[in-house]
Amino acid sequence: MQPVVVPQPDGSVRVEGRRVALGELPSVVAAAGAAARWTWDDTNRWYPGLLTAGVRVERAHDLRLGHRILRRSALVSWPGPADAPPGPWDTLAPAPLTSSDEPAMLFAAPGPSGDVPGPDPVAELAVQDAVVAGSAAAGRLRLLLAAESAGALAAVEMYHAGLPWLADVHDAVLTETLGPRPRLGERPARLEELAHRIRAALGAPAGLNPDSPRDLLRAIERAGVGARTLRKWELERLDHPVVEPLLEYKSLYRLLTANGWAWLEAWVRDGRFRSEYVVGGVVTGRWASSGGGALQLPKSVRRAVVADPGWTFVVADAAQLEPRVLAAMAGDEVMAAAGRGPDGRGADMYAGIVASGAVPTRELAKVGMLGAMYGGTTGSSGQVLPRLAKTFPRSLAFVDDAARAGERGEIVTTHLGRSSPLPGATWHEAQSGAYQDDAGDDDVAKARSYARSWGRFTRNFVVQGTAAEWALCWLASIRRRLWALGAADLPDGLVPAPFAGRPHLVFFVHDEIVVHTPAEFADAVAAEVQAAAAEAGRLLFGDFPVRFPLSVAVATSYADAK
DNA sequence: ATTGAGAGCGCG
DNA sequence: AAAGCGCGCTCTCAAT
């Protein structure tokens, strides 16, 4: 059963030929049961209201997300002229998630206004189904679209539940590191102290403001420190008394400005941090986030992420996800074997690479593989690449092929069918510039530099994008398995329906998840998260013998989970 | 006053 | 040990 939600001009919706008032939608959805695949223009538009009404959706087809994937995928042919102007499904922006308990606001996302008809979801679904069915890779694309839509459900659910956050613990972290909260416009004590030490070390006047990059750099030049920029890694290499207080100043200043008291007030309410996940917001298919910098939560403030009383966290991350994904998509049995390790469990792939004899140390295995996937050429990374290429020729050839395609300005595609964009006008101008009659050495060098840069992008795209697909399948499997575990009998708490008493996802960062769970379910949750990782591997790569081991921890604070 | 570019740093 | 991929955010500083 695949009901489609069709918005009507009067603000109601039409579902399977029946007019449904918005207020009735939750009960209609609930009555349809878990077998229904709810199809709509935008999960962000419909799902928050359903969750607020306590209704969970098991499966969905998000037409906006599906369209974005299919329109660009090299594995399909979209009907109509290739240069057709962008239609409504190409320009649809995700509806913003706004938390509101007002029933009138349940489905407040902006629909088509007045008598302007919105894009027709029924027709769009038919086009997407036909396009997928006509592809030689229909199975992979179906999996990708299902996973993307399941991700959209999970993203809204995580926003709905929120990440448990104790403001007083966060405040304690800030006070310990920065000093007590200062009055508006003043520097915290610890920063003020460091500012003094910086000025003293530079012989600079009391007026020198370390927050002004221009003034600071000028003072550093005058004092003969030897730094040409203020970057951390450049300063680290220098031997000068200003380095230590300056690096500490920068680190504390960063904490203050990015995750200080102002952040706490802006983003944490009623014991929860809510950030909007932007599904497919990164060109590779990774998620982005909007508001509060959820995907950049510094380790130092994770102490404030504390489970509710009677609850705990299960924190899991996939170990060396990207190199394992590369081995699988390249069909590299040798690297897959290194990933299984000598003991067959292979919790540390880099140790397995060392054991394979390719490189002498774990550190070299790591920087070497990162270099292979990012396109690094210099330093120790560049030095070990030939040895890795000798031991794992298939994997290295796979990323090299992707890089060369990018250098030629071609599209590359992930394992499930998400394709890269084409380079833009500037890129093409640079390339043609190298072929002009009057092209100079610098024109040629510029074209080459642009080409290489795009090659590094496409090289990484296939790996990062396929890793994101694995993570989506993992996430989809986890949310389904968690729901099946049922509910604990707990007193009413902060966890809202439909997740009251139930384990649920609260955080996701690329290859890591956090589940908030009644403490008694922790072991069961850990087992399901493991099973989900194995399932994701099978979904993407079938019987290919690649393992995706996790590190899993149970802890009441996120900071204790490492 | 507002906007945009660039620098820098947090995360994966 | 070093600067190769992808982001969001906040700051300064100059232009509008």
Coordinates of C-alpha atoms (C1' of nucleotides) in Angstrom, one line a residue:
Chain A
M1 CA 0.0 0.0 0.0
Q2 CA 1.4 3.3 -1.1
P3 CA -0.9 6.2 -0.1
V4 CA 0.0 9.6 -1.5
V5 CA -0.6 12.8 0.4
V6 CA -2.0 15.3 -2.1
P7 CA -2.4 18.9 -0.8
Q8 CA -5.6 20.6 -1.8
P9 CA -6.2 24.3 -2.3
D10 CA -8.5 24.5 0.7
G11 CA -5.7 23.3 3.0
S12 CA -7.0 19.8 3.4
V13 CA -5.3 16.8 1.7
R14 CA -6.5 14.1 -0.6
V15 CA -5.5 10.6 0.3
E16 CA -6.5 7.7 -1.9
G17 CA -9.4 9.6 -3.4
R18 CA -10.7 10.7 0.0
R19 CA -10.6 14.3 1.3
V20 CA -8.9 14.4 4.7
A21 CA -8.9 17.5 7.0
L22 CA -5.5 18.1 8.4
G23 CA -6.6 17.4 11.9
E24 CA -7.7 14.0 10.8
L25 CA -4.5 13.1 9.1
P26 CA -2.8 11.5 12.1
S27 CA -5.6 9.1 12.7
V28 CA -5.8 8.2 9.0
V29 CA -2.0 7.5 9.0
A30 CA -2.2 5.6 12.2
A31 CA -5.1 3.5 10.9
A32 CA -3.2 2.6 7.8
G33 CA -0.7 0.6 9.8
A34 CA 3.0 -0.1 9.4
A35 CA 2.7 -1.7 5.9
A36 CA 1.8 1.7 4.3
R37 CA 4.5 3.6 2.5
W38 CA 3.5 7.2 2.9
T39 CA 4.4 9.2 -0.1
W40 CA 4.5 13.0 0.0
D41 CA 6.3 16.0 -1.3
D42 CA 8.5 16.6 1.7
T43 CA 8.9 14.6 5.0
N44 CA 9.7 17.8 6.8
R45 CA 6.3 19.2 5.9
W46 CA 4.1 16.3 7.1
Y47 CA 6.0 14.3 9.7
P48 CA 6.5 16.8 12.5
G49 CA 2.8 17.2 12.9
L50 CA 2.2 13.4 12.9
L51 CA 4.8 12.9 15.6
T52 CA 3.4 15.7 17.7
A53 CA 0.1 13.8 17.4
G54 CA 2.0 10.7 18.6
V55 CA 1.9 8.9 15.3
R56 CA 5.0 7.2 13.9
V57 CA 5.4 6.3 10.3
E58 CA 7.2 3.1 9.4
R59 CA 8.0 3.8 5.7
A60 CA 7.9 6.8 3.5
H61 CA 8.8 7.9 0.0
D62 CA 10.0 11.5 0.0
L63 CA 9.5 12.8 -3.5
R64 CA 11.6 15.8 -3.2
L65 CA 14.6 13.8 -2.1
G66 CA 13.9 11.0 -4.6
H67 CA 13.8 13.6 -7.4
R68 CA 17.1 15.2 -6.5
I69 CA 18.8 11.8 -6.6
L70 CA 17.2 10.5 -9.8
R71 CA 17.5 13.8 -11.7
R72 CA 21.2 13.7 -11.4
S73 CA 21.9 9.9 -11.4
A74 CA 24.0 8.6 -14.3
L75 CA 22.2 5.3 -13.9
V76 CA 18.8 6.5 -15.2
S77 CA 17.5 8.3 -18.2
W78 CA 15.0 11.0 -17.1
P79 CA 12.2 11.5 -19.6
G80 CA 12.2 14.7 -21.7
P81 CA 15.1 16.8 -23.0
A82 CA 18.2 16.7 -21.0
D83 CA 18.4 20.5 -20.9
A84 CA 14.8 21.0 -19.8
P85 CA 14.5 23.9 -17.4
P86 CA 14.3 23.1 -13.7
G87 CA 10.7 22.2 -12.7
P88 CA 9.0 22.6 -9.3
W89 CA 10.6 19.4 -8.0
D90 CA 14.0 20.7 -8.8
T91 CA 13.6 23.9 -6.9
L92 CA 11.6 22.7 -3.9
A93 CA 13.4 23.7 -0.7
P94 CA 12.9 21.5 2.4
A95 CA 10.2 22.8 4.7
P96 CA 11.8 24.2 7.9
L97 CA 11.2 22.2 11.0
T98 CA 9.6 24.3 13.6
S99 CA 8.8 22.9 17.0
S100 CA 5.3 23.9 18.1
D101 CA 2.7 22.4 20.4
E102 CA 0.0 24.5 18.9
P103 CA -2.4 22.1 17.1
A104 CA -3.1 24.8 14.5
M105 CA 0.6 24.8 13.7
L106 CA 0.9 21.1 13.2
F107 CA 1.2 21.3 9.5
A108 CA 2.2 24.9 9.1
A109 CA 4.8 24.3 6.5
P110 CA 4.1 26.6 3.5
G111 CA 2.2 24.9 0.8
P112 CA 1.4 26.3 -2.6
S113 CA -0.3 29.6 -2.0
G114 CA -3.7 30.7 -3.3
D115 CA -4.8 29.1 -6.5
V116 CA -1.4 28.3 -7.8
P117 CA -1.4 24.5 -8.1
G118 CA 1.6 22.8 -6.4
P119 CA 3.5 20.1 -8.1
D120 CA 1.5 16.9 -8.5
P121 CA 2.8 14.2 -6.2
V122 CA 0.9 11.4 -7.9
A123 CA 2.3 12.2 -11.3
E124 CA 5.8 12.6 -9.8
L125 CA 5.6 9.2 -8.1
A126 CA 4.7 7.6 -11.4
V127 CA 7.6 9.3 -13.1
Q128 CA 10.1 8.2 -10.4
D129 CA 8.8 4.7 -10.4
A130 CA 9.1 4.4 -14.2
V131 CA 12.5 6.0 -14.2
V132 CA 13.8 3.5 -11.6
A133 CA 12.1 0.6 -13.3
G134 CA 13.8 1.5 -16.6
S135 CA 17.3 1.5 -15.1
A136 CA 19.7 -1.4 -15.3
A137 CA 20.4 -0.6 -11.6
A138 CA 16.8 -0.6 -10.5
G139 CA 17.5 -2.6 -7.3
R140 CA 20.2 -0.3 -6.1
L141 CA 18.3 2.8 -6.8
R142 CA 15.2 1.5 -5.0
L143 CA 17.4 0.8 -2.0
L144 CA 18.9 4.3 -2.2
L145 CA 15.5 6.0 -2.4
A146 CA 14.1 3.9 0.4
A147 CA 17.2 4.6 2.6
E148 CA 17.1 8.3 1.8
S149 CA 13.4 8.5 2.8
A150 CA 13.9 6.4 5.9
G151 CA 16.7 8.8 6.8
A152 CA 14.3 11.7 6.4
L153 CA 12.0 10.0 8.8
A154 CA 14.8 9.5 11.3
A155 CA 16.0 13.1 11.0
V156 CA 12.5 14.5 11.9
E157 CA 12.2 11.9 14.7
M158 CA 15.5 13.0 16.2
Y159 CA 14.5 16.7 16.0
H160 CA 11.2 15.7 17.7
A161 CA 12.9 13.8 20.5
G162 CA 15.9 16.2 20.8
L163 CA 19.3 15.4 22.3
P164 CA 19.2 15.3 26.1
W165 CA 21.2 18.2 27.4
L166 CA 21.9 19.4 30.9
A167 CA 22.4 23.1 30.8
D168 CA 24.0 23.2 34.3
V169 CA 26.6 20.7 33.3
H170 CA 27.4 22.7 30.1
D171 CA 27.6 25.9 32.3
A172 CA 30.0 24.1 34.7
V173 CA 32.2 23.1 31.7
L174 CA 32.3 26.7 30.6
T175 CA 33.0 28.0 34.0
E176 CA 35.8 25.5 34.6
T177 CA 37.6 26.3 31.4
L178 CA 36.8 30.0 30.8
G179 CA 36.0 31.3 34.3
P180 CA 32.6 32.5 35.5
R181 CA 30.3 34.0 32.8
P182 CA 31.3 37.6 32.3
R183 CA 29.0 40.6 31.8
L184 CA 28.0 41.2 28.2
G185 CA 30.9 42.5 26.1
E186 CA 33.6 41.4 28.6
R187 CA 36.2 38.7 28.3
P188 CA 36.0 35.7 30.6
A189 CA 38.7 35.8 33.3
R190 CA 40.8 33.0 31.8
L191 CA 40.8 34.6 28.4
E192 CA 41.7 38.0 29.8
E193 CA 44.7 36.4 31.6
L194 CA 45.9 34.8 28.4
A195 CA 45.5 38.1 26.5
H196 CA 47.9 39.7 29.0
R197 CA 50.4 36.9 28.5
I198 CA 50.1 37.2 24.7
R199 CA 50.8 40.9 24.9
A200 CA 53.7 40.4 27.2
A201 CA 55.3 37.7 25.0
L202 CA 55.0 40.0 22.0
G203 CA 56.1 43.2 23.8
A204 CA 52.8 44.6 22.5
P205 CA 50.9 47.5 24.0
A206 CA 48.0 46.9 26.4
G207 CA 45.7 47.9 23.6
L208 CA 46.5 44.9 21.4
N209 CA 43.3 42.9 20.9
P210 CA 44.0 39.3 20.2
D211 CA 40.5 39.0 18.6
S212 CA 41.7 41.2 15.7
P213 CA 43.5 39.0 13.2
R214 CA 45.0 42.0 11.5
D215 CA 46.4 43.6 14.6
L216 CA 47.6 40.3 16.0
L217 CA 49.4 39.3 12.9
R218 CA 51.1 42.7 12.7
A219 CA 52.3 42.3 16.3
I220 CA 53.5 38.8 15.6
E221 CA 55.4 40.1 12.5
R222 CA 57.0 42.9 14.6
A223 CA 58.1 40.5 17.4
G224 CA 59.7 38.3 14.8
V225 CA 57.8 35.1 15.7
G226 CA 58.1 33.8 12.2
A227 CA 54.4 33.0 11.5
R228 CA 52.9 34.2 8.3
T229 CA 49.4 33.2 9.3
L230 CA 47.6 32.6 12.5
R231 CA 46.8 29.0 11.8
K232 CA 47.1 26.5 14.7
W233 CA 49.3 24.1 12.8
E234 CA 51.7 26.8 11.7
L235 CA 52.0 28.3 15.1
E236 CA 52.5 24.8 16.6
R237 CA 55.8 24.4 14.8
L238 CA 57.3 27.6 16.1
D239 CA 59.5 28.0 19.2
H240 CA 58.4 31.3 20.7
P241 CA 56.9 32.2 24.1
V242 CA 53.8 33.6 22.5
V243 CA 52.8 30.2 20.9
E244 CA 51.5 28.5 24.0
P245 CA 49.3 31.2 25.4
L246 CA 48.1 32.1 21.9
L247 CA 47.1 28.6 21.0
E248 CA 45.3 28.2 24.3
Y249 CA 43.6 31.6 23.8
K250 CA 42.4 30.5 20.3
S251 CA 41.0 27.2 21.7
L252 CA 39.1 28.9 24.6
Y253 CA 37.9 31.7 22.4
R254 CA 36.5 29.1 20.0
L255 CA 34.7 27.4 22.8
L256 CA 33.3 30.7 24.0
T257 CA 32.1 31.9 20.6
A258 CA 30.9 28.6 19.1
N259 CA 29.5 26.7 22.1
G260 CA 29.5 29.1 25.0
W261 CA 26.7 30.6 27.0
A262 CA 25.1 32.3 24.0
W263 CA 24.9 29.0 22.2
L264 CA 23.3 27.3 25.3
E265 CA 20.6 30.0 25.4
A266 CA 19.9 29.8 21.7
W267 CA 19.8 26.1 21.2
V268 CA 19.0 24.3 24.5
R269 CA 15.4 24.4 25.8
D270 CA 13.6 22.1 28.3
G271 CA 16.6 19.8 28.6
R272 CA 17.0 19.2 24.9
F273 CA 19.3 20.4 22.1
R274 CA 17.4 20.5 18.8
S275 CA 19.1 20.9 15.6
E276 CA 17.7 20.5 12.1
Y277 CA 19.3 17.7 10.1
V278 CA 19.4 18.5 6.4
V279 CA 19.1 15.1 4.8
G280 CA 21.2 14.9 1.6
G281 CA 22.4 18.4 2.4
V282 CA 26.0 17.5 1.4
V283 CA 26.7 16.9 -2.3
T284 CA 28.0 13.4 -1.5
G285 CA 24.7 12.5 0.2
R286 CA 25.9 13.0 3.7
W287 CA 23.7 15.0 6.0
A288 CA 24.2 18.6 6.9
S289 CA 22.7 20.4 9.8
S290 CA 21.2 23.7 10.4
G291 CA 21.3 25.6 13.6
G292 CA 23.6 25.0 16.5
G293 CA 26.3 23.2 14.5
A294 CA 25.1 19.8 15.6
L295 CA 27.6 17.9 13.5
Q296 CA 30.5 19.8 15.0
L297 CA 29.7 19.4 18.7
P298 CA 33.1 19.7 20.3
K299 CA 34.2 16.8 22.5
S300 CA 34.6 19.2 25.4
V301 CA 30.9 19.9 25.8
R302 CA 29.6 16.4 25.3
R303 CA 29.7 16.0 29.1
A304 CA 26.4 17.9 29.0
V305 CA 24.7 15.2 27.0
V306 CA 23.3 13.2 29.8
A307 CA 20.5 10.6 29.7
D308 CA 17.2 11.1 31.5
P309 CA 16.8 9.4 34.9
G310 CA 16.2 5.7 34.3
W311 CA 17.6 6.0 30.8
T312 CA 21.0 5.6 29.3
F313 CA 22.8 6.0 25.9
V314 CA 24.0 3.4 23.5
V315 CA 26.7 5.1 21.4
A316 CA 28.1 3.3 18.4
D317 CA 30.4 4.3 15.6
A318 CA 31.6 2.4 12.6
A319 CA 35.3 1.7 12.7
Q320 CA 37.2 2.9 9.6
L321 CA 34.0 3.0 7.6
E322 CA 35.4 4.6 4.5
P323 CA 38.3 2.3 3.7
R324 CA 36.0 -0.7 4.3
V325 CA 33.4 0.7 1.9
L326 CA 36.1 1.3 -0.6
A327 CA 37.3 -2.3 -0.4
A328 CA 33.7 -3.5 -0.9
M329 CA 32.8 -1.3 -3.8
A330 CA 36.1 -2.0 -5.5
G331 CA 35.6 -5.7 -5.0
D332 CA 39.0 -5.8 -3.3
E333 CA 39.2 -9.2 -1.6
V334 CA 42.7 -8.5 -0.3
M335 CA 41.7 -5.3 1.4
A336 CA 38.5 -6.9 2.7
A337 CA 40.7 -9.6 4.2
A338 CA 42.9 -7.0 5.9
G339 CA 39.6 -5.5 7.3
R340 CA 38.7 -8.8 8.8
G341 CA 42.1 -9.0 10.5
P342 CA 44.0 -12.0 11.6
D343 CA 41.3 -12.9 14.2
G344 CA 38.5 -12.7 11.7
R345 CA 36.8 -9.9 13.7
G346 CA 38.9 -7.1 12.5
A347 CA 38.0 -4.3 14.9
D348 CA 40.9 -2.3 13.6
M349 CA 41.4 -2.3 9.8
Y350 CA 44.6 -0.3 10.0
A351 CA 46.1 -3.0 12.2
G352 CA 45.0 -5.5 9.6
I353 CA 46.8 -3.4 6.9
V354 CA 49.9 -3.5 8.9
A355 CA 49.5 -7.3 9.4
S356 CA 49.2 -7.6 5.6
G357 CA 52.8 -6.3 5.3
A358 CA 51.9 -3.3 3.2
V359 CA 53.2 -0.7 5.7
P360 CA 55.1 -1.0 8.9
T361 CA 52.9 1.0 11.3
R362 CA 49.3 1.7 12.0
E363 CA 49.9 5.4 11.7
L364 CA 51.2 5.0 8.2
A365 CA 48.3 2.7 7.2
K366 CA 45.9 5.4 8.4
V367 CA 47.5 8.4 6.7
G368 CA 48.2 6.3 3.6
M369 CA 44.5 5.3 3.3
L370 CA 43.3 8.8 4.0
G371 CA 45.7 10.0 1.3
A372 CA 44.3 7.5 -1.1
M373 CA 40.8 8.6 -0.5
Y374 CA 41.4 12.3 -0.3
G375 CA 44.0 12.6 -3.0
G376 CA 46.9 13.4 -0.8
T377 CA 50.3 13.5 -2.5
T378 CA 52.7 15.0 -0.1
G379 CA 54.4 13.9 3.1
S380 CA 54.2 10.5 4.6
S381 CA 50.9 9.9 3.0
G382 CA 52.3 10.3 -0.5
Q383 CA 55.3 8.2 0.4
V384 CA 53.3 5.1 1.4
L385 CA 50.8 5.2 -1.5
P386 CA 52.9 3.1 -3.9
R387 CA 53.2 0.4 -1.3
L388 CA 49.5 0.4 -0.7
A389 CA 48.9 0.3 -4.4
K390 CA 51.1 -2.7 -4.7
T391 CA 49.2 -4.6 -1.9
F392 CA 45.7 -3.4 -2.7
P393 CA 45.7 -2.7 -6.5
R394 CA 42.0 -2.9 -6.9
S395 CA 41.1 -0.4 -4.3
L396 CA 43.7 2.1 -5.3
A397 CA 42.8 1.7 -9.0
F398 CA 39.2 2.3 -8.1
V399 CA 39.8 5.7 -6.5
D400 CA 42.4 6.6 -9.1
D401 CA 39.8 6.0 -11.8
A402 CA 37.3 8.2 -10.1
A403 CA 40.0 10.9 -9.8
R404 CA 40.8 10.7 -13.5
A405 CA 37.2 10.9 -14.5
G406 CA 36.9 14.1 -12.4
E407 CA 40.0 15.5 -14.1
R408 CA 38.3 15.0 -17.4
G409 CA 35.2 16.8 -16.2
E410 CA 33.1 13.6 -16.1
I411 CA 30.5 12.4 -13.6
V412 CA 31.2 9.7 -11.0
T413 CA 28.6 7.7 -9.2
T414 CA 28.3 6.0 -5.8
H415 CA 27.6 2.3 -5.3
L416 CA 23.8 2.8 -5.1
G417 CA 23.6 5.4 -7.8
R418 CA 24.1 9.0 -6.5
S419 CA 26.0 10.9 -9.1
S420 CA 28.4 13.8 -8.7
P421 CA 27.7 17.2 -10.2
L422 CA 29.5 18.5 -13.2
P423 CA 32.2 21.1 -12.7
G424 CA 31.0 24.7 -13.2
A425 CA 31.7 27.4 -15.7
T426 CA 34.9 28.6 -14.0
W427 CA 36.3 25.1 -14.3
H428 CA 35.5 24.9 -18.0
E429 CA 36.9 28.3 -18.7
A430 CA 40.1 27.4 -17.0
Q431 CA 40.3 24.2 -19.1
S432 CA 39.7 25.9 -22.4
G433 CA 42.1 28.7 -21.4
A434 CA 44.9 26.2 -21.5
Y435 CA 44.2 25.4 -25.2
Q436 CA 44.1 29.0 -26.5
D437 CA 46.8 29.9 -28.9
D438 CA 48.2 32.5 -26.6
A439 CA 48.0 30.3 -23.5
G440 CA 50.9 30.8 -21.2
D441 CA 52.5 28.5 -18.7
D442 CA 50.3 29.9 -15.9
D443 CA 47.2 29.2 -17.9
V444 CA 48.2 25.6 -18.4
A445 CA 49.2 25.4 -14.7
K446 CA 45.9 26.9 -13.7
A447 CA 43.9 24.4 -15.8
R448 CA 45.9 21.5 -14.4
S449 CA 45.4 22.7 -10.9
Y450 CA 41.6 23.0 -11.4
A451 CA 41.5 19.6 -13.0
R452 CA 43.4 18.0 -10.2
S453 CA 41.3 19.7 -7.6
W454 CA 38.1 18.3 -9.2
G455 CA 39.7 14.9 -9.4
R456 CA 40.3 15.0 -5.7
F457 CA 36.6 15.8 -5.3
T458 CA 35.4 12.9 -7.4
R459 CA 37.9 10.6 -5.9
N460 CA 36.5 11.3 -2.5
F461 CA 32.9 11.5 -3.7
V462 CA 32.6 7.8 -4.5
V463 CA 33.9 6.8 -1.1
Q464 CA 32.3 9.4 1.1
G465 CA 29.0 9.0 -0.9
T466 CA 28.9 5.2 -0.6
A467 CA 29.8 5.4 3.1
A468 CA 26.9 7.8 3.5
E469 CA 24.7 5.2 1.8
W470 CA 25.9 2.5 4.2
A471 CA 25.2 4.9 7.1
L472 CA 21.7 5.6 5.8
C473 CA 20.9 1.8 5.6
W474 CA 22.3 1.4 9.1
L475 CA 20.2 4.2 10.4
A476 CA 17.1 2.9 8.7
S477 CA 17.6 -0.6 10.1
I478 CA 18.3 0.8 13.6
R479 CA 15.1 2.8 13.7
R480 CA 13.0 -0.1 12.6
R481 CA 14.7 -2.5 15.1
L482 CA 14.4 -0.1 18.0
W483 CA 10.7 0.3 17.5
A484 CA 10.3 -3.5 17.5
L485 CA 11.8 -3.6 20.9
G486 CA 8.7 -2.0 22.4
A487 CA 8.3 0.2 25.4
A488 CA 9.5 0.0 29.0
D489 CA 7.1 0.8 31.8
L490 CA 8.6 4.1 33.0
P491 CA 7.0 7.1 34.7
D492 CA 6.3 10.0 32.4
G493 CA 9.4 11.9 31.6
L494 CA 10.8 14.2 29.0
V495 CA 10.7 11.7 26.2
P496 CA 7.6 12.6 24.0
A497 CA 5.2 10.3 22.3
P498 CA 5.5 8.2 20.3
F499 CA 8.8 7.4 21.9
A500 CA 7.8 7.6 25.6
G501 CA 9.4 4.5 27.3
R502 CA 11.0 3.4 24.0
P503 CA 14.6 3.4 22.8
H504 CA 15.0 6.0 20.1
L505 CA 17.7 7.7 18.0
V506 CA 18.8 11.1 19.3
F507 CA 22.0 11.8 17.4
F508 CA 23.7 10.9 14.1
V509 CA 27.0 12.1 12.7
H510 CA 28.1 10.5 9.5
D511 CA 29.3 7.2 10.9
E512 CA 28.1 7.4 14.5
I513 CA 24.7 7.1 16.3
V514 CA 23.4 7.8 19.8
V515 CA 20.4 5.9 21.0
H516 CA 18.6 7.1 24.1
T517 CA 17.1 4.1 25.8
P518 CA 15.4 2.9 29.0
A519 CA 18.4 1.5 30.9
E520 CA 16.9 -2.0 31.0
F521 CA 17.0 -2.1 27.1
A522 CA 20.6 -1.1 26.8
D523 CA 22.0 -4.6 26.0
A524 CA 19.2 -5.3 23.6
V525 CA 19.7 -2.0 21.8
A526 CA 23.4 -2.7 21.5
A527 CA 22.7 -6.0 19.9
E528 CA 20.2 -4.5 17.4
V529 CA 22.7 -1.8 16.5
Q530 CA 25.3 -4.4 15.7
A531 CA 22.8 -6.5 13.7
A532 CA 21.8 -3.4 11.8
A533 CA 25.4 -2.8 10.8
A534 CA 25.6 -6.3 9.4
E535 CA 22.3 -5.8 7.6
A536 CA 23.5 -2.6 6.0
G537 CA 26.6 -4.4 4.7
R538 CA 24.5 -7.1 3.2
L539 CA 22.1 -4.6 1.7
L540 CA 24.8 -2.8 -0.1
F541 CA 27.4 -5.4 -0.9
G542 CA 25.5 -8.7 -0.7
D543 CA 27.8 -11.7 0.0
F544 CA 31.0 -9.8 -0.5
P545 CA 33.1 -10.6 2.6
V546 CA 33.5 -7.2 4.1
R547 CA 32.9 -6.5 7.8
F548 CA 31.7 -3.4 9.4
P549 CA 32.7 -3.6 13.0
L550 CA 31.4 -1.1 15.5
S551 CA 32.7 0.3 18.7
V552 CA 29.7 0.3 21.0
A553 CA 29.5 1.8 24.5
V554 CA 26.7 2.1 27.0
A555 CA 27.0 5.3 29.1
T556 CA 24.8 7.8 30.8
S557 CA 26.9 10.6 29.4
Y558 CA 28.0 10.9 25.8
A559 CA 31.4 12.0 26.9
D560 CA 32.0 8.7 28.7
A561 CA 31.3 6.6 25.6
K562 CA 34.7 6.7 24.0
Chain B
dA1 C1' 23.0 49.2 9.5
dT2 C1' 23.7 45.3 6.4
dT3 C1' 26.1 42.2 3.4
dG4 C1' 29.9 39.3 1.7
dA5 C1' 34.5 37.5 1.6
dG6 C1' 38.1 35.4 3.9
dA7 C1' 40.2 33.2 7.9
dG8 C1' 40.0 30.0 11.1
dC9 C1' 38.4 25.8 13.7
dG10 C1' 35.1 22.4 15.3
dC11 C1' 33.3 17.7 13.6
dG12 C1' 33.4 13.3 10.5
Chain C
dA1 C1' 53.4 14.3 10.8
dA2 C1' 50.9 17.4 8.1
dA3 C1' 47.4 20.4 5.2
dG4 C1' 44.4 15.9 0.8
dC5 C1' 37.8 15.3 1.1
dG6 C1' 33.1 17.1 3.0
dC7 C1' 30.5 20.5 5.9
dG8 C1' 28.5 24.9 9.6
dC9 C1' 29.5 28.6 12.3
dT10 C1' 31.5 32.9 14.1
dC11 C1' 34.6 36.2 13.9
dT12 C1' 36.8 40.6 11.6
dC13 C1' 37.1 43.9 8.1
dA14 C1' 35.9 46.3 4.1
dA15 C1' 32.4 47.5 0.9
dT16 C1' 27.7 49.0 0.3

